[in-house]
Coordinates of N, CA and C in Angstrom, one line a residue:
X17 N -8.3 -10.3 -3.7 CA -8.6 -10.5 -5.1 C -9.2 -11.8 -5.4
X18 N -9.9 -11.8 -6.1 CA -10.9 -13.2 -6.4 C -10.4 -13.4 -8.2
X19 N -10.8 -14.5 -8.5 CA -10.8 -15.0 -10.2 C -11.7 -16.5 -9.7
X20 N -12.2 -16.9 -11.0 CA -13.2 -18.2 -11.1 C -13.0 -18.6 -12.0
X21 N -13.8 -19.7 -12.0 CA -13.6 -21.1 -13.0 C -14.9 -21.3 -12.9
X22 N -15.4 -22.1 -14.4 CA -16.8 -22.5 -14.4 C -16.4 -24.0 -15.5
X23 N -16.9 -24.7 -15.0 CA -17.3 -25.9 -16.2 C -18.0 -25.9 -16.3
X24 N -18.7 -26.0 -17.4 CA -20.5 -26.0 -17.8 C -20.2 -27.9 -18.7
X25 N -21.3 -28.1 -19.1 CA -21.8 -29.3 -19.1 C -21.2 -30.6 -18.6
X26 N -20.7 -30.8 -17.4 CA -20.2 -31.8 -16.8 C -21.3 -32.7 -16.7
X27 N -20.9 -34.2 -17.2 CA -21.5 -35.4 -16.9 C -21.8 -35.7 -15.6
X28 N -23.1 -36.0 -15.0 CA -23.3 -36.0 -13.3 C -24.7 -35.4 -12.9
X29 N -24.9 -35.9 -12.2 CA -26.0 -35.5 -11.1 C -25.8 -33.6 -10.5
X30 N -26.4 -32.8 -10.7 CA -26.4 -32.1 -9.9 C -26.1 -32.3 -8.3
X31 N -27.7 -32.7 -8.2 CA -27.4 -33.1 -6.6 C -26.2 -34.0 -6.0
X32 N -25.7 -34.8 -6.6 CA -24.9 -35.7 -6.4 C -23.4 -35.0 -6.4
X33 N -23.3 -33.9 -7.5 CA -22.4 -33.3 -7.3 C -22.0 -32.4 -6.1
X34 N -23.3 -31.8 -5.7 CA -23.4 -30.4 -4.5 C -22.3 -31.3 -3.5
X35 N -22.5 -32.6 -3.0 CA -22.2 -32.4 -1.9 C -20.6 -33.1 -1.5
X36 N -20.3 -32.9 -2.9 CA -18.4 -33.3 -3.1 C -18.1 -31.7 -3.3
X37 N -19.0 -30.7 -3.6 CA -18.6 -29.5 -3.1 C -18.9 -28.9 -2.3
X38 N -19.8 -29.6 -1.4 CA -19.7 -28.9 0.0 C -18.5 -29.4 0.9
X39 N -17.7 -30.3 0.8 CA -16.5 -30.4 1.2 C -15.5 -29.6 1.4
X40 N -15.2 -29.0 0.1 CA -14.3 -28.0 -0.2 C -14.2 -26.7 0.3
X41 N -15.7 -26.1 0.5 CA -16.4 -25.1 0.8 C -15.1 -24.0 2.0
X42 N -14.5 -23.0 1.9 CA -14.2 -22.3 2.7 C -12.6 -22.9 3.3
X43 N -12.1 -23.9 2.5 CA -11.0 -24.4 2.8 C -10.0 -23.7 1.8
X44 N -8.6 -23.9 1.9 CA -7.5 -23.7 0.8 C -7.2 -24.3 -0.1
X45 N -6.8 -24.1 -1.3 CA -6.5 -24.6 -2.2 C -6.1 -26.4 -1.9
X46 N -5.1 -26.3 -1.4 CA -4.2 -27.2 -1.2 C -5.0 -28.5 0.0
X47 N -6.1 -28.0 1.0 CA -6.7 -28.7 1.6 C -7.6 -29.4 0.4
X48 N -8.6 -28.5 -0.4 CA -9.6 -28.9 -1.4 C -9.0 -30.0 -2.2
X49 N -7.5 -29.5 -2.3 CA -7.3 -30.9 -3.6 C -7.0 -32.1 -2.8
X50 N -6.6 -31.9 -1.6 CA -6.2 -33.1 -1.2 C -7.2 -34.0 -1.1
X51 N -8.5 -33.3 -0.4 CA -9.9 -34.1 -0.5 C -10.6 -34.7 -2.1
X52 N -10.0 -34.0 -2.6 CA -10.5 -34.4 -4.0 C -10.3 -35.5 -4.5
X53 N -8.7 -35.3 -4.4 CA -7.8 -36.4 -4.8 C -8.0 -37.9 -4.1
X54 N -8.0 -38.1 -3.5 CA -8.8 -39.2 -2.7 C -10.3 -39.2 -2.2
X55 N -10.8 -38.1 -2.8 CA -12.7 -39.2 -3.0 C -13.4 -40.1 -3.5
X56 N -14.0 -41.0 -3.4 CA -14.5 -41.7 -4.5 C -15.0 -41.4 -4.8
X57 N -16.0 -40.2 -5.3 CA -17.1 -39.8 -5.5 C -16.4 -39.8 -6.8
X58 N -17.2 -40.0 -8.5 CA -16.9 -39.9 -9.8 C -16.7 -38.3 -10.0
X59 N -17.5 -37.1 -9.2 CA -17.6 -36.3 -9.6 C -16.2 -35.3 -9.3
X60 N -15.6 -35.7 -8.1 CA -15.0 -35.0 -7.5 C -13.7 -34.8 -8.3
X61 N -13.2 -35.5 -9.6 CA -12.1 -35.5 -10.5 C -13.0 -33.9 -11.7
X62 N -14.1 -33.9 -11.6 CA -14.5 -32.7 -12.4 C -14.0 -31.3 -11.2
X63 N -14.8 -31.8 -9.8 CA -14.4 -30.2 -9.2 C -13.1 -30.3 -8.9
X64 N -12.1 -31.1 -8.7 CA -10.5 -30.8 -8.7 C -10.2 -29.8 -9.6
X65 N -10.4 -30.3 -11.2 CA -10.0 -29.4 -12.4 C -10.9 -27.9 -12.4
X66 N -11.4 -28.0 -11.9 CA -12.1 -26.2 -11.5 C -11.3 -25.7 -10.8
X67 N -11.3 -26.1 -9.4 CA -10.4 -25.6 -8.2 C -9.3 -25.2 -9.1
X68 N -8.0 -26.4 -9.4 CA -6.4 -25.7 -10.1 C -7.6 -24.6 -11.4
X69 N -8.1 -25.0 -11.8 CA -8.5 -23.7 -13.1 C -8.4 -22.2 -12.3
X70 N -8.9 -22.6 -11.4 CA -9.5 -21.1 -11.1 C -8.3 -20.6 -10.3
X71 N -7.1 -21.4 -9.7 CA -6.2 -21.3 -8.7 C -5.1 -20.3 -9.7
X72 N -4.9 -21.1 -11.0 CA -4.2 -20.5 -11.9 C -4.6 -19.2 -12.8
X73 N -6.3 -19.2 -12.5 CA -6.4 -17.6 -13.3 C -6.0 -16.4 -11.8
X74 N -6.3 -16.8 -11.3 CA -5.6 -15.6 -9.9 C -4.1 -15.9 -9.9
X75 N -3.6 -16.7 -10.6 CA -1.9 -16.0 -10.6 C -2.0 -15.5 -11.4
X76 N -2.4 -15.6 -12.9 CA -2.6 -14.7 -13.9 C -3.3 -13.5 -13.8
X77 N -4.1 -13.4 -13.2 CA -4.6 -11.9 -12.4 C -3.2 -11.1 -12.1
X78 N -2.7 -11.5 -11.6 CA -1.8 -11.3 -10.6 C -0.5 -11.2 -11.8
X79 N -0.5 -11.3 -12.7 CA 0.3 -10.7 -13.5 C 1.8 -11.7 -13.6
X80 N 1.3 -12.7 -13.4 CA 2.5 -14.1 -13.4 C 2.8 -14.2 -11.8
X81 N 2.3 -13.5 -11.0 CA 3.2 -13.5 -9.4 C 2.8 -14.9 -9.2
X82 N 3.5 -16.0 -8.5 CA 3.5 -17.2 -7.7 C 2.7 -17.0 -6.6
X83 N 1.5 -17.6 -5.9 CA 0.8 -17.9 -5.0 C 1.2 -19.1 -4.3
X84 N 1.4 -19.7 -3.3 CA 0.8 -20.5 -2.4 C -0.1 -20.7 -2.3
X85 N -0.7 -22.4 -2.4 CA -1.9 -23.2 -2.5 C -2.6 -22.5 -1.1
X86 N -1.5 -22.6 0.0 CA -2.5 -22.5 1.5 C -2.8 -21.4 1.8
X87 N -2.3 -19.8 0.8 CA -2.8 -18.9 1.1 C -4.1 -18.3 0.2
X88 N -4.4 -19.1 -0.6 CA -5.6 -19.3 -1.2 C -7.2 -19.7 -0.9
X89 N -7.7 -19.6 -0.8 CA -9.0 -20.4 0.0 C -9.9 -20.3 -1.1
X90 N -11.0 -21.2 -1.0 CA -12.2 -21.1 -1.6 C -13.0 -20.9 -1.0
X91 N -13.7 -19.2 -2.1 CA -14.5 -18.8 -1.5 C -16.1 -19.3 -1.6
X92 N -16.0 -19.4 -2.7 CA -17.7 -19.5 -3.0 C -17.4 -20.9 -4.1
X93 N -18.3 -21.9 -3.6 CA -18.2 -22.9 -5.1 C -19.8 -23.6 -4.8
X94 N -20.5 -23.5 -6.0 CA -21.9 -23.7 -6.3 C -22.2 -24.6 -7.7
X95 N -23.0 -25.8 -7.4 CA -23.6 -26.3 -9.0 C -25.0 -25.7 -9.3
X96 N -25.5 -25.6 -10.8 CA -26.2 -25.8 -10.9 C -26.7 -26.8 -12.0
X97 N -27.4 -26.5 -12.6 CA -28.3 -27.7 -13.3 C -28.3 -27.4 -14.9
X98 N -28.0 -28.2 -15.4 CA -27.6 -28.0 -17.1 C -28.5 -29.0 -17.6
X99 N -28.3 -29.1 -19.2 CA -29.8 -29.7 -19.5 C -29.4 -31.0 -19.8
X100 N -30.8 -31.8 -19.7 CA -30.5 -33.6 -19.5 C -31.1 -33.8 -21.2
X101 N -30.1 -35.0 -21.6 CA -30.7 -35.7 -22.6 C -31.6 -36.9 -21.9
X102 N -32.4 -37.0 -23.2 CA -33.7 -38.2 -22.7 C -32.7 -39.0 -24.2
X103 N -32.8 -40.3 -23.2 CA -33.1 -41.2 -24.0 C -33.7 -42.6 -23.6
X104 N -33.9 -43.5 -24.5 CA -35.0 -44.9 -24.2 C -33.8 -46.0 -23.6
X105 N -34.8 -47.0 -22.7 CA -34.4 -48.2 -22.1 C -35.2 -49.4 -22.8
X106 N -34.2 -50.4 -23.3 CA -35.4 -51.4 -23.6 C -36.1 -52.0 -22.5
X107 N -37.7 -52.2 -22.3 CA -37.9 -52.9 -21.3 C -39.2 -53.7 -22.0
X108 N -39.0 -54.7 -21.0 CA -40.1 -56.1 -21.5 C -41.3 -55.7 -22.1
X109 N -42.2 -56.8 -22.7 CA -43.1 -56.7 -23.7 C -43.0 -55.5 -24.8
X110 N -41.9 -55.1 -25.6 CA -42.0 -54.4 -26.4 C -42.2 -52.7 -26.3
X111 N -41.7 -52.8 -24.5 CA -42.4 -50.9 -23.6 C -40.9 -50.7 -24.1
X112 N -40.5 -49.2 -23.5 CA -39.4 -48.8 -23.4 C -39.2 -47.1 -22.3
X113 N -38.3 -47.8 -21.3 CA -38.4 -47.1 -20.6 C -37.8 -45.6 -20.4
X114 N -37.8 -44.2 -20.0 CA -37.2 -42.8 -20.8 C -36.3 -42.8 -19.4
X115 N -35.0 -42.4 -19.8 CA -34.1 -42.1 -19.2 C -33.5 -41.2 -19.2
X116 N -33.0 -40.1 -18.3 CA -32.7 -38.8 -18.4 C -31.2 -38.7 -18.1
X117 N -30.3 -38.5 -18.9 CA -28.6 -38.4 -18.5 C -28.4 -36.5 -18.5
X118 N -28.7 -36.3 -17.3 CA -28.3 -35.1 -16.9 C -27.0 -34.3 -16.8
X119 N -26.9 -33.7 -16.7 CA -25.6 -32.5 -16.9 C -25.7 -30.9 -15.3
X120 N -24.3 -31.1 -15.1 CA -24.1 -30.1 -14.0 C -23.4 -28.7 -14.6
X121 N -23.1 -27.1 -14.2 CA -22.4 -26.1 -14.2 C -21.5 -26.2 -12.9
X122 N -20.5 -26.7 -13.1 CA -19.9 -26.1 -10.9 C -19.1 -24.6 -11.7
X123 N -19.3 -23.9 -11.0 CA -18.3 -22.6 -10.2 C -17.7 -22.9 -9.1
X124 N -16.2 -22.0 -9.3 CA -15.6 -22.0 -8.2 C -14.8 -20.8 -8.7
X125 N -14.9 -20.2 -6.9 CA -14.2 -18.5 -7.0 C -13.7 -18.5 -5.9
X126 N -12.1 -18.6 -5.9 CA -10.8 -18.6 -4.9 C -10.9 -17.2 -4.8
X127 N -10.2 -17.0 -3.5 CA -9.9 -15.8 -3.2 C -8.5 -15.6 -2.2
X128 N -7.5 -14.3 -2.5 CA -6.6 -14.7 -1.6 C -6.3 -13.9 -0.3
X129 N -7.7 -12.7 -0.1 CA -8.2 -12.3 1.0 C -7.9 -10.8 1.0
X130 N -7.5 -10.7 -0.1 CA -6.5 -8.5 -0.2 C -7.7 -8.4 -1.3
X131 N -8.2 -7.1 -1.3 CA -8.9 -6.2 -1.6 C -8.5 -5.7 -3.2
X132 N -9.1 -5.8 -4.0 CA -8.4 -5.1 -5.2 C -8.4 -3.8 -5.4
X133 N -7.3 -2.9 -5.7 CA -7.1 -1.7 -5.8 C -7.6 -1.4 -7.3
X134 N -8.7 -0.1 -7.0 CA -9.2 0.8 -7.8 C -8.4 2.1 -8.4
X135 N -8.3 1.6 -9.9 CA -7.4 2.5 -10.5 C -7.9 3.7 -11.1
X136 N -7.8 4.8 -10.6 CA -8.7 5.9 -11.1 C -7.5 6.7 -12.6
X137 N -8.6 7.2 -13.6 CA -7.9 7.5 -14.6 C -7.5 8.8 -14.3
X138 N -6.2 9.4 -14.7 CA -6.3 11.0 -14.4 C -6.0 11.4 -15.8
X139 N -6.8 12.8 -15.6 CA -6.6 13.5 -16.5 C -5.6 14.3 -16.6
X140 N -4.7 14.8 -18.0 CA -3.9 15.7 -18.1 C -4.4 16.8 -18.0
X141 N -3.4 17.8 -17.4 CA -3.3 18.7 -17.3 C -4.3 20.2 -18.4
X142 N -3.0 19.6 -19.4 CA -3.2 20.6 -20.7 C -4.5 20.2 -21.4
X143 N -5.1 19.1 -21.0 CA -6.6 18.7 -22.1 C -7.9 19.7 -21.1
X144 N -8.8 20.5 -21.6 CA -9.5 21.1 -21.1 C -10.8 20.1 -21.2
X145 N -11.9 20.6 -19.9 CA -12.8 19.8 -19.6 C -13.7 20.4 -20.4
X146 N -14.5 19.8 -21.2 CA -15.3 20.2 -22.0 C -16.8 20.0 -21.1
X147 N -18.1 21.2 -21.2 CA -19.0 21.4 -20.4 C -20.3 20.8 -21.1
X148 N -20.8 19.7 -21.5 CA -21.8 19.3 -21.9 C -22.8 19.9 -22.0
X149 N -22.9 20.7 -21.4 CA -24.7 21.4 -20.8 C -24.4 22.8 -21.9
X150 N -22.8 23.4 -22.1 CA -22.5 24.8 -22.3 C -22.7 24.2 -23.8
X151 N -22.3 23.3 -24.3 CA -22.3 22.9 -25.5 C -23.4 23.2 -25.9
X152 N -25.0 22.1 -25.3 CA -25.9 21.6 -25.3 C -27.2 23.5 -26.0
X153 N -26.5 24.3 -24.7 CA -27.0 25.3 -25.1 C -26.3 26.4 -26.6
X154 N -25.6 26.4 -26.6 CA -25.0 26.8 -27.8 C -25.5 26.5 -29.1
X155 N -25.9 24.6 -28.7 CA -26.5 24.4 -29.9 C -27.6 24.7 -30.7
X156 N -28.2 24.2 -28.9 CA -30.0 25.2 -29.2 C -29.9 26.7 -29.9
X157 N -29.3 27.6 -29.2 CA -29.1 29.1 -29.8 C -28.8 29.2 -31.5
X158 N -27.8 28.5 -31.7 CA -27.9 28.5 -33.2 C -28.8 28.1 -33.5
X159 N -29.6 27.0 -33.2 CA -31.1 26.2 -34.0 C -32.1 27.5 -33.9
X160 N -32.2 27.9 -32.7 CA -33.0 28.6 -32.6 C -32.8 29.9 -33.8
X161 N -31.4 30.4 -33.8 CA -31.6 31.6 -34.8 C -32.0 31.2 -36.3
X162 N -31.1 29.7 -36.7 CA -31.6 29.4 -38.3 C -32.9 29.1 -38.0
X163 N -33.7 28.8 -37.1 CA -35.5 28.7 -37.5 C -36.3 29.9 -37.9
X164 N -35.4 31.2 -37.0 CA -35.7 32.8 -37.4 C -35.4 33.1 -38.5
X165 N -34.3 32.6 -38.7 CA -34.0 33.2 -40.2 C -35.1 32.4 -41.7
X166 N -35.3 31.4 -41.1 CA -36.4 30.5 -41.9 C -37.3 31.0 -42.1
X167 N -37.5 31.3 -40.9 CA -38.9 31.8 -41.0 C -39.3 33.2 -41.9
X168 N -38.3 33.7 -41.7 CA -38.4 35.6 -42.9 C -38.0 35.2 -43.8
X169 N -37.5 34.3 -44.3 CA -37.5 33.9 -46.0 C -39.1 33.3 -46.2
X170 N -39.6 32.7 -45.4 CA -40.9 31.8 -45.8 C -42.0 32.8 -45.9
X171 N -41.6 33.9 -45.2 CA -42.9 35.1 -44.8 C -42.7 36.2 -46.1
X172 N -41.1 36.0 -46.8 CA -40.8 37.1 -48.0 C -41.3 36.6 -49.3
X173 N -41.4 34.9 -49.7 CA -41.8 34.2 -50.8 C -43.3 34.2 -50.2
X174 N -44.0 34.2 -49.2 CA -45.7 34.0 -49.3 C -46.3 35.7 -49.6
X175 N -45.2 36.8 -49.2 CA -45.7 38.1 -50.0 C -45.3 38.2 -51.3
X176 N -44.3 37.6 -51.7 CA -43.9 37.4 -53.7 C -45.5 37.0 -54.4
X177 N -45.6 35.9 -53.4 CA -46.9 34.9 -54.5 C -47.8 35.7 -54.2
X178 N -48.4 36.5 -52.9 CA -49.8 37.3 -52.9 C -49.5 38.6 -54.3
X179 N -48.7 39.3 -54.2 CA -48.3 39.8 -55.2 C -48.8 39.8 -56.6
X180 N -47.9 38.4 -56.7 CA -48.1 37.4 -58.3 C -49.5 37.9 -58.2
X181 N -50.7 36.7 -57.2 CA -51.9 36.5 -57.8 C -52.7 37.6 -57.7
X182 N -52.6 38.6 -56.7 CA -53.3 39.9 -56.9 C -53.1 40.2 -58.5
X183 N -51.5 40.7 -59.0 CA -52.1 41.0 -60.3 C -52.7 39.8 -61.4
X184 N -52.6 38.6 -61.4 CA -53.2 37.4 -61.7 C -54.9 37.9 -61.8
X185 N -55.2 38.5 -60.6 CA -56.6 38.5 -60.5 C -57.4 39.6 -60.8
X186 N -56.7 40.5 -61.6 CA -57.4 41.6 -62.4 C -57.9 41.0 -63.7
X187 N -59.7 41.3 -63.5 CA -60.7 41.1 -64.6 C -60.1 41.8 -65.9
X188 N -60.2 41.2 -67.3 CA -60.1 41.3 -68.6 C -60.6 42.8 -68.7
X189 N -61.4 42.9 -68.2 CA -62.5 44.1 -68.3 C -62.0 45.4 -68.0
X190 N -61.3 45.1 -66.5 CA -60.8 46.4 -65.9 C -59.4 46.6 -66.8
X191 N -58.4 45.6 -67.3 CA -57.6 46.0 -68.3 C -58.0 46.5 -69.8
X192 N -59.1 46.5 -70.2 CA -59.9 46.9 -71.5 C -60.0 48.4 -71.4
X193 N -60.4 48.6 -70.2 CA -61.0 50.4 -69.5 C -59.6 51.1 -69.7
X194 N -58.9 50.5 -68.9 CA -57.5 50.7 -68.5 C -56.9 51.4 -70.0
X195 N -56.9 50.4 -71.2 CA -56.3 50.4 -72.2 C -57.4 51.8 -73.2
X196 N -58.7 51.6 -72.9 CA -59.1 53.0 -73.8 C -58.9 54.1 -73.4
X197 N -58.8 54.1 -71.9 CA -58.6 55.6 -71.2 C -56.8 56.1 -71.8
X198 N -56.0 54.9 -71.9 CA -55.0 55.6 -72.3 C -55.1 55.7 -73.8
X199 N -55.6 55.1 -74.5 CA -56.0 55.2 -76.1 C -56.5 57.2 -76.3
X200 N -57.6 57.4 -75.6 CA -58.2 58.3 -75.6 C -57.3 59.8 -75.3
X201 N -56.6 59.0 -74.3 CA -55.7 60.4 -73.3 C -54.5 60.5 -74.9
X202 N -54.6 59.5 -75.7 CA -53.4 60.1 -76.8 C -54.1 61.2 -77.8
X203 N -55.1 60.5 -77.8 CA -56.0 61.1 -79.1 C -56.0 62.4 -78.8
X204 N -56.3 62.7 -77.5 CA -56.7 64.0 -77.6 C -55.3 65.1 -77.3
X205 N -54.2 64.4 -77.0 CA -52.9 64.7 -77.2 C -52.7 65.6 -78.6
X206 N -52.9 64.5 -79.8 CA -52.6 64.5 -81.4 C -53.7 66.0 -81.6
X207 N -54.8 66.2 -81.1 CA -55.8 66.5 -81.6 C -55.3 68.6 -80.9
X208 N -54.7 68.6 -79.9 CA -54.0 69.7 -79.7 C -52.9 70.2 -80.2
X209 N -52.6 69.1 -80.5 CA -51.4 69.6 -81.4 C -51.6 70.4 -82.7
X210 N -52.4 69.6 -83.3 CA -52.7 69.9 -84.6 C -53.6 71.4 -84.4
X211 N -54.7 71.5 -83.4 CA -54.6 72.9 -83.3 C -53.7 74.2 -83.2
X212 N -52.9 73.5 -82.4 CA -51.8 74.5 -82.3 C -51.1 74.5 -84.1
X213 N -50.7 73.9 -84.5 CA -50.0 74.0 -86.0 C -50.7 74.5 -86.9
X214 N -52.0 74.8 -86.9 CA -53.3 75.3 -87.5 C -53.1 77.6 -87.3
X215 N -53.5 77.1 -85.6 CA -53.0 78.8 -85.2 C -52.2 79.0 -85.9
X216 N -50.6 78.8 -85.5 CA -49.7 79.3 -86.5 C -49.8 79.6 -87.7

């Protein structure tokens, strides 16, 4: 099981830093700090406090369990490069010289050499597996039928309106004809009759 530590903007040289962590590289906890603790190097008080950081989130991984420093090792510990401020140097005749105070990232990822166990979820029993694809079709089938049924409403209002404007588009004229032939067909109704009441 592994856990890490990162400091990000540490005061320091990158380069200057790498090589107080190539020291440490592939040793135990308990070796790393000893080295630390007595380097001169200014930086090596930054990677100490990474190392215990990261030493203490793998007991917290670990669910409060106690570790031993020597069964611990370091596995992987790398700088990289963070961003530099510029700032000016006074220098003679009125120049001024640009100065770069750079910044480091170290990582470090202990490890205590066991494998972490994969926890697979199980499912209950009584909960049934639902089939995405069975769904997927089901849904289409319904879509598909309300577009059918759309569609024969859309095809029963475009015969209403042909309808409509068919009778819309009977000439004034042809209803004029229309109207004397039945005018006529009375007249000559009235005009039978009155023969007949005459006979008598």
């Amino acid at each position: 099981m592994e856990a890490r530590a990162i400091k990000r903007y540490s005061k320091g040289s990158p380069r200057k830093m790498r090589l107080v962590v190539d020291l440490i590289r592939n040793r135990s906890v308990q070796d790393a700090v000893g080295i630390l603790r007595f380097s001169k190097n200014h930086s090596a008080d930054v990677v100490e406090k990474a190392v215990v950081s990261a030493y203490n989130n793998l007991e917290n991984k670990l669910d409060g369990g106690r570790l031993s420093m020597e069964d611990v090792f370091v596995s992987e510990a790398y700088v990289d490069g963070g961003p530099s401020y510029k700032r000016l140097l006074p220098a003679p005749q009125g120049r001024a010289y640009r100065v770069r105070k750079r910044t480091a990232h170290v990582t470090i990822i202990v490890s205590n050499g066991e494998e972490e166990e994969l926890v697979e979820e199980e499912i209950p029993e009584d909960e049934e597996v639902v089939d995405e694809d069975a769904v997927q079709e089901e849904d289409t089938d319904e879509e598909d039928v309300d577009d059918a049924e759309d569609a024969e409403d859309d095809q029963e209002e475009s015969e209403e309106v042909e309808e409509i404007e068919d009778e819309e588009d009977e000439s004034p004229l042809e209803k004029n004809e229309d109207d004397q032939k039945e005018e006529a067909d009375y007249d000559g109704d009235e005009a039978d009759e009155e023969e007949q009441e005459l006979n008598r």
